[in-house]
Structures are given as structure tokens and as C-alpha cells.
Amino acid sequence: MDTPIQSDDFPTIYFHPPDANWVFYSVYYRDRYTDGAISSVFEDDFADMLFWLEAVLLGELPATWFTWGEGYSTCFIVEPAAIGQVTFTVSFCRSDLSPEKNIFASVTVDPATLVRSYADAFHDFIAHNYDYGDGWPWPIEELDFSRVDALLAGKGDPDAWREEMRSMAPARRTLYLS
């Protein structure tokens, strides 16, 4: 993806090429955007993002994904809304500020549309086959998106995956193919 896909309907994400041992992103909504960092040699937030996307598709809500920055974090929060919809909120958190007071955007959206947008942004990022630099410890390109892809296609066993998520959520780190 050479230019980010932007939507006026909900906050969309674009992942930038690795720089200085970080992968940065921008979140676009209407005529605004904000930046953050998703992954570094110290922490892999892509695995957390994948787990969050699965939770959204499986209806394990509320589901929150945090990306930690230096002194702040961005919170991607999905909560139940009307039938077939979720409320998606992007807010900024710091130790002295609550997420409710720093909302960048909050919208109601179809969960599959939201997940497809974020999964597509990830797949586009991986398609560039970037050089992350020496010592990058995370095999990001090997994240196992098969559940997300299956759920988006209406396939797979959501009941079994939902039960697995409920029983193993805190310890689950088997998101890589290798």
C-alpha cells in the first residue's frame, strides 16, 4: 500500500516502514490523523492486535488493544452496540489521564468491516517485505491470520475458538506459524 486507505466512516490504520527499530502507524479519521508505534525490538504489539481482531469477530467484547508509546498509549476499544454493530473508540491514555477524556474518535460500525480494514492494512504492510533491521526478534510476517481470514469468510469453528479464547486469553501466545 503506497498510500493509506482512509474512511470517513471509522478510524482506519496505516503501518509505516520500519524506522530506528520501530514500526510506526497512523490512524486516520475524517480530516484528522494521529500517529503511534506498534512494534519495536522490545515489544510486539502486532500479536496483540491479531488477538484483538479475533476477539472482535468472535464477539468477545469489550475488547481493547493498547499500543504503548513513550509516556502515552493508544487504546483501541470495541464494545457491543446495536445488533450487528459495535462501538469503536480510539483514545489516548497516560498514567494521569483516563481514556474517556482523550477520545480521538468513537463510532458505530459493523465488526467485520472494522476487522477487514485493519487486517488488510496489516497484509499490505507485510506484502512490502520490509527489512526490519539487525536484531529484530519478531517474525511479524508469520503471524497466523487464518482464524481472522476464516471468520471473515464465514468459515471455521467460531464456537470452539471462542471457548479457547475464553479459557486461554491471558496466556495465549501461539499466534505465530513457526
Short mmCIF file of C-alpha atoms in Angstrom, two decimals:
data_model
loop_
_atom_site.label_atom_id
_atom_site.label_comp_id
_atom_site.label_asym_id
_atom_site.label_seq_id
_atom_site.Cartn_x
_atom_site.Cartn_y
_atom_site.Cartn_z
CA MET A 1 0.00 0.00 0.00
CA ASP A 2 1.67 3.20 -1.09
CA THR A 3 -0.99 5.49 0.33
CA PRO A 4 -3.22 4.79 3.29
CA ILE A 5 -6.84 3.91 2.73
CA GLN A 6 -8.90 6.41 4.66
CA SER A 7 -12.53 6.25 5.66
CA ASP A 8 -14.95 8.84 6.94
CA ASP A 9 -16.96 6.01 8.50
CA PHE A 10 -14.49 4.77 11.11
CA PRO A 11 -10.82 5.21 12.15
CA THR A 12 -8.54 3.35 9.73
CA ILE A 13 -4.91 2.41 10.24
CA TYR A 14 -1.80 2.55 8.07
CA PHE A 15 1.51 0.93 9.04
CA HIS A 16 4.70 2.75 8.05
CA PRO A 17 8.01 1.13 7.06
CA PRO A 18 10.27 0.20 9.99
CA ASP A 19 12.45 3.04 11.21
CA ALA A 20 15.01 3.17 14.03
CA ASN A 21 13.94 -0.22 15.42
CA TRP A 22 10.24 0.75 15.48
CA VAL A 23 7.18 0.18 13.30
CA PHE A 24 5.01 3.28 13.37
CA TYR A 25 1.40 3.69 12.33
CA SER A 26 -1.08 6.44 11.59
CA VAL A 27 -4.78 6.30 12.37
CA TYR A 28 -6.95 8.35 10.00
CA TYR A 29 -10.48 9.53 10.66
CA ARG A 30 -12.23 12.09 8.51
CA ASP A 31 -9.84 15.01 8.13
CA ARG A 32 -7.61 14.12 11.08
CA TYR A 33 -4.89 11.63 11.88
CA THR A 34 -2.74 10.59 14.79
CA ASP A 35 0.50 8.62 14.96
CA GLY A 36 1.85 5.92 17.22
CA ALA A 37 4.23 2.99 17.45
CA ILE A 38 3.04 -0.60 17.23
CA SER A 39 6.15 -2.71 17.45
CA SER A 40 9.79 -2.43 18.35
CA VAL A 41 12.70 -4.69 19.18
CA PHE A 42 11.34 -4.64 22.75
CA GLU A 43 7.64 -5.40 22.25
CA ASP A 44 5.46 -6.96 19.57
CA ASP A 45 2.05 -5.31 19.54
CA PHE A 46 1.13 -6.99 16.23
CA ALA A 47 0.40 -10.24 18.11
CA ASP A 48 -1.83 -8.30 20.49
CA MET A 49 -3.58 -6.68 17.51
CA LEU A 50 -4.28 -10.11 16.00
CA PHE A 51 -5.74 -11.37 19.28
CA TRP A 52 -7.92 -8.22 19.47
CA LEU A 53 -9.17 -8.71 15.89
CA GLU A 54 -10.14 -12.30 16.70
CA ALA A 55 -11.96 -11.18 19.85
CA VAL A 56 -13.94 -8.59 17.89
CA LEU A 57 -15.01 -11.16 15.28
CA LEU A 58 -15.89 -13.73 17.94
CA GLY A 59 -17.95 -11.20 19.89
CA GLU A 60 -15.73 -11.38 22.98
CA LEU A 61 -16.49 -7.80 23.95
CA PRO A 62 -15.46 -5.43 25.24
CA ALA A 63 -12.10 -5.93 23.57
CA THR A 64 -9.25 -3.47 24.00
CA TRP A 65 -5.92 -3.31 22.23
CA PHE A 66 -3.25 -1.00 23.64
CA THR A 67 -0.19 0.24 21.82
CA TRP A 68 2.34 1.65 24.22
CA GLY A 69 4.34 4.72 23.37
CA GLU A 70 6.84 6.71 25.34
CA GLY A 71 4.70 8.32 28.02
CA TYR A 72 1.34 7.53 26.42
CA SER A 73 -0.58 4.75 24.79
CA THR A 74 -3.34 4.50 22.24
CA CYS A 75 -6.38 2.45 23.22
CA PHE A 76 -8.45 0.77 20.52
CA ILE A 77 -11.69 -0.16 22.31
CA VAL A 78 -14.57 -2.19 20.82
CA GLU A 79 -17.80 -2.55 22.76
CA PRO A 80 -21.20 -4.04 21.95
CA ALA A 81 -23.74 -1.76 20.29
CA ALA A 82 -26.93 -2.40 18.34
CA ILE A 83 -27.43 -5.86 16.83
CA GLY A 84 -24.76 -6.46 14.19
CA GLN A 85 -22.81 -3.35 15.22
CA VAL A 86 -20.05 -2.39 17.66
CA THR A 87 -18.88 0.90 19.09
CA PHE A 88 -15.25 1.50 18.13
CA THR A 89 -13.35 4.10 20.12
CA VAL A 90 -9.77 5.26 19.68
CA SER A 91 -8.47 7.19 22.66
CA PHE A 92 -5.19 8.22 24.22
CA CYS A 93 -4.11 7.09 27.65
CA ARG A 94 -1.45 8.29 30.00
CA SER A 95 -0.95 7.44 33.63
CA ASP A 96 -2.55 10.77 34.60
CA LEU A 97 -5.41 10.74 32.05
CA SER A 98 -8.28 8.33 31.60
CA PRO A 99 -9.18 7.05 28.11
CA GLU A 100 -12.66 8.60 28.38
CA LYS A 101 -11.18 12.11 28.44
CA ASN A 102 -8.95 11.79 25.38
CA ILE A 103 -11.15 10.36 22.65
CA PHE A 104 -9.82 10.71 19.11
CA ALA A 105 -12.88 9.06 17.54
CA SER A 106 -15.86 6.98 18.58
CA VAL A 107 -18.19 5.45 16.00
CA THR A 108 -20.65 2.63 15.47
CA VAL A 109 -19.55 0.18 12.78
CA ASP A 110 -20.04 -3.37 11.53
CA PRO A 111 -17.38 -5.52 13.26
CA ALA A 112 -16.40 -7.39 10.07
CA THR A 113 -15.84 -4.10 8.22
CA LEU A 114 -13.63 -2.85 11.02
CA VAL A 115 -11.61 -6.07 11.24
CA ARG A 116 -11.26 -6.38 7.46
CA SER A 117 -9.83 -2.85 7.29
CA TYR A 118 -7.21 -3.49 9.98
CA ALA A 119 -6.34 -6.96 8.63
CA ASP A 120 -5.98 -5.56 5.10
CA ALA A 121 -3.67 -2.82 6.39
CA PHE A 122 -1.53 -5.48 8.09
CA HIS A 123 -1.44 -7.70 4.97
CA ASP A 124 -0.47 -4.69 2.84
CA PHE A 125 2.31 -3.87 5.29
CA ILE A 126 3.65 -7.45 5.16
CA ALA A 127 3.45 -7.53 1.35
CA HIS A 128 6.22 -4.90 1.21
CA ASN A 129 8.67 -7.41 2.75
CA TYR A 130 10.48 -4.70 4.71
CA ASP A 131 13.92 -5.11 6.26
CA TYR A 132 13.30 -4.54 9.96
CA GLY A 133 16.98 -4.18 10.76
CA ASP A 134 19.52 -6.17 12.69
CA GLY A 135 18.31 -7.94 15.79
CA TRP A 136 14.56 -7.69 15.09
CA PRO A 137 13.19 -10.53 17.27
CA TRP A 138 9.60 -10.84 15.96
CA PRO A 139 8.67 -12.84 12.85
CA ILE A 140 5.81 -10.45 12.09
CA GLU A 141 5.27 -11.85 8.60
CA GLU A 142 4.50 -15.24 10.19
CA LEU A 143 1.52 -14.10 12.26
CA ASP A 144 -1.24 -16.66 11.80
CA PHE A 145 -4.22 -14.75 10.41
CA SER A 146 -6.05 -17.96 9.43
CA ARG A 147 -8.76 -17.55 12.09
CA VAL A 148 -9.43 -13.93 11.15
CA ASP A 149 -9.49 -14.84 7.47
CA ALA A 150 -11.79 -17.83 8.13
CA LEU A 151 -14.18 -15.80 10.28
CA LEU A 152 -14.36 -13.04 7.68
CA ALA A 153 -15.18 -15.70 5.05
CA GLY A 154 -17.87 -17.25 7.28
CA LYS A 155 -15.84 -20.42 7.82
CA GLY A 156 -14.14 -22.17 10.69
CA ASP A 157 -15.44 -23.08 14.13
CA PRO A 158 -16.22 -19.84 15.98
CA ASP A 159 -17.72 -21.67 18.99
CA ALA A 160 -14.55 -23.71 19.59
CA TRP A 161 -12.32 -20.67 19.00
CA ARG A 162 -14.46 -18.56 21.35
CA GLU A 163 -14.16 -21.21 24.07
CA GLU A 164 -10.40 -21.42 23.54
CA MET A 165 -10.13 -17.65 23.74
CA ARG A 166 -12.10 -17.58 26.99
CA SER A 167 -10.00 -20.29 28.61
CA MET A 168 -6.56 -19.24 27.37
CA ALA A 169 -6.75 -15.49 26.76
CA PRO A 170 -4.20 -14.35 29.35
CA ALA A 171 -1.57 -16.94 28.40
CA ARG A 172 -2.17 -17.36 24.68
CA ARG A 173 0.95 -16.57 22.67
CA THR A 174 0.69 -19.16 19.91
CA LEU A 175 -0.12 -16.64 17.22
CA TYR A 176 2.86 -17.39 15.01
CA LEU A 177 3.02 -20.02 12.29
CA SER A 178 6.50 -21.24 13.08
#
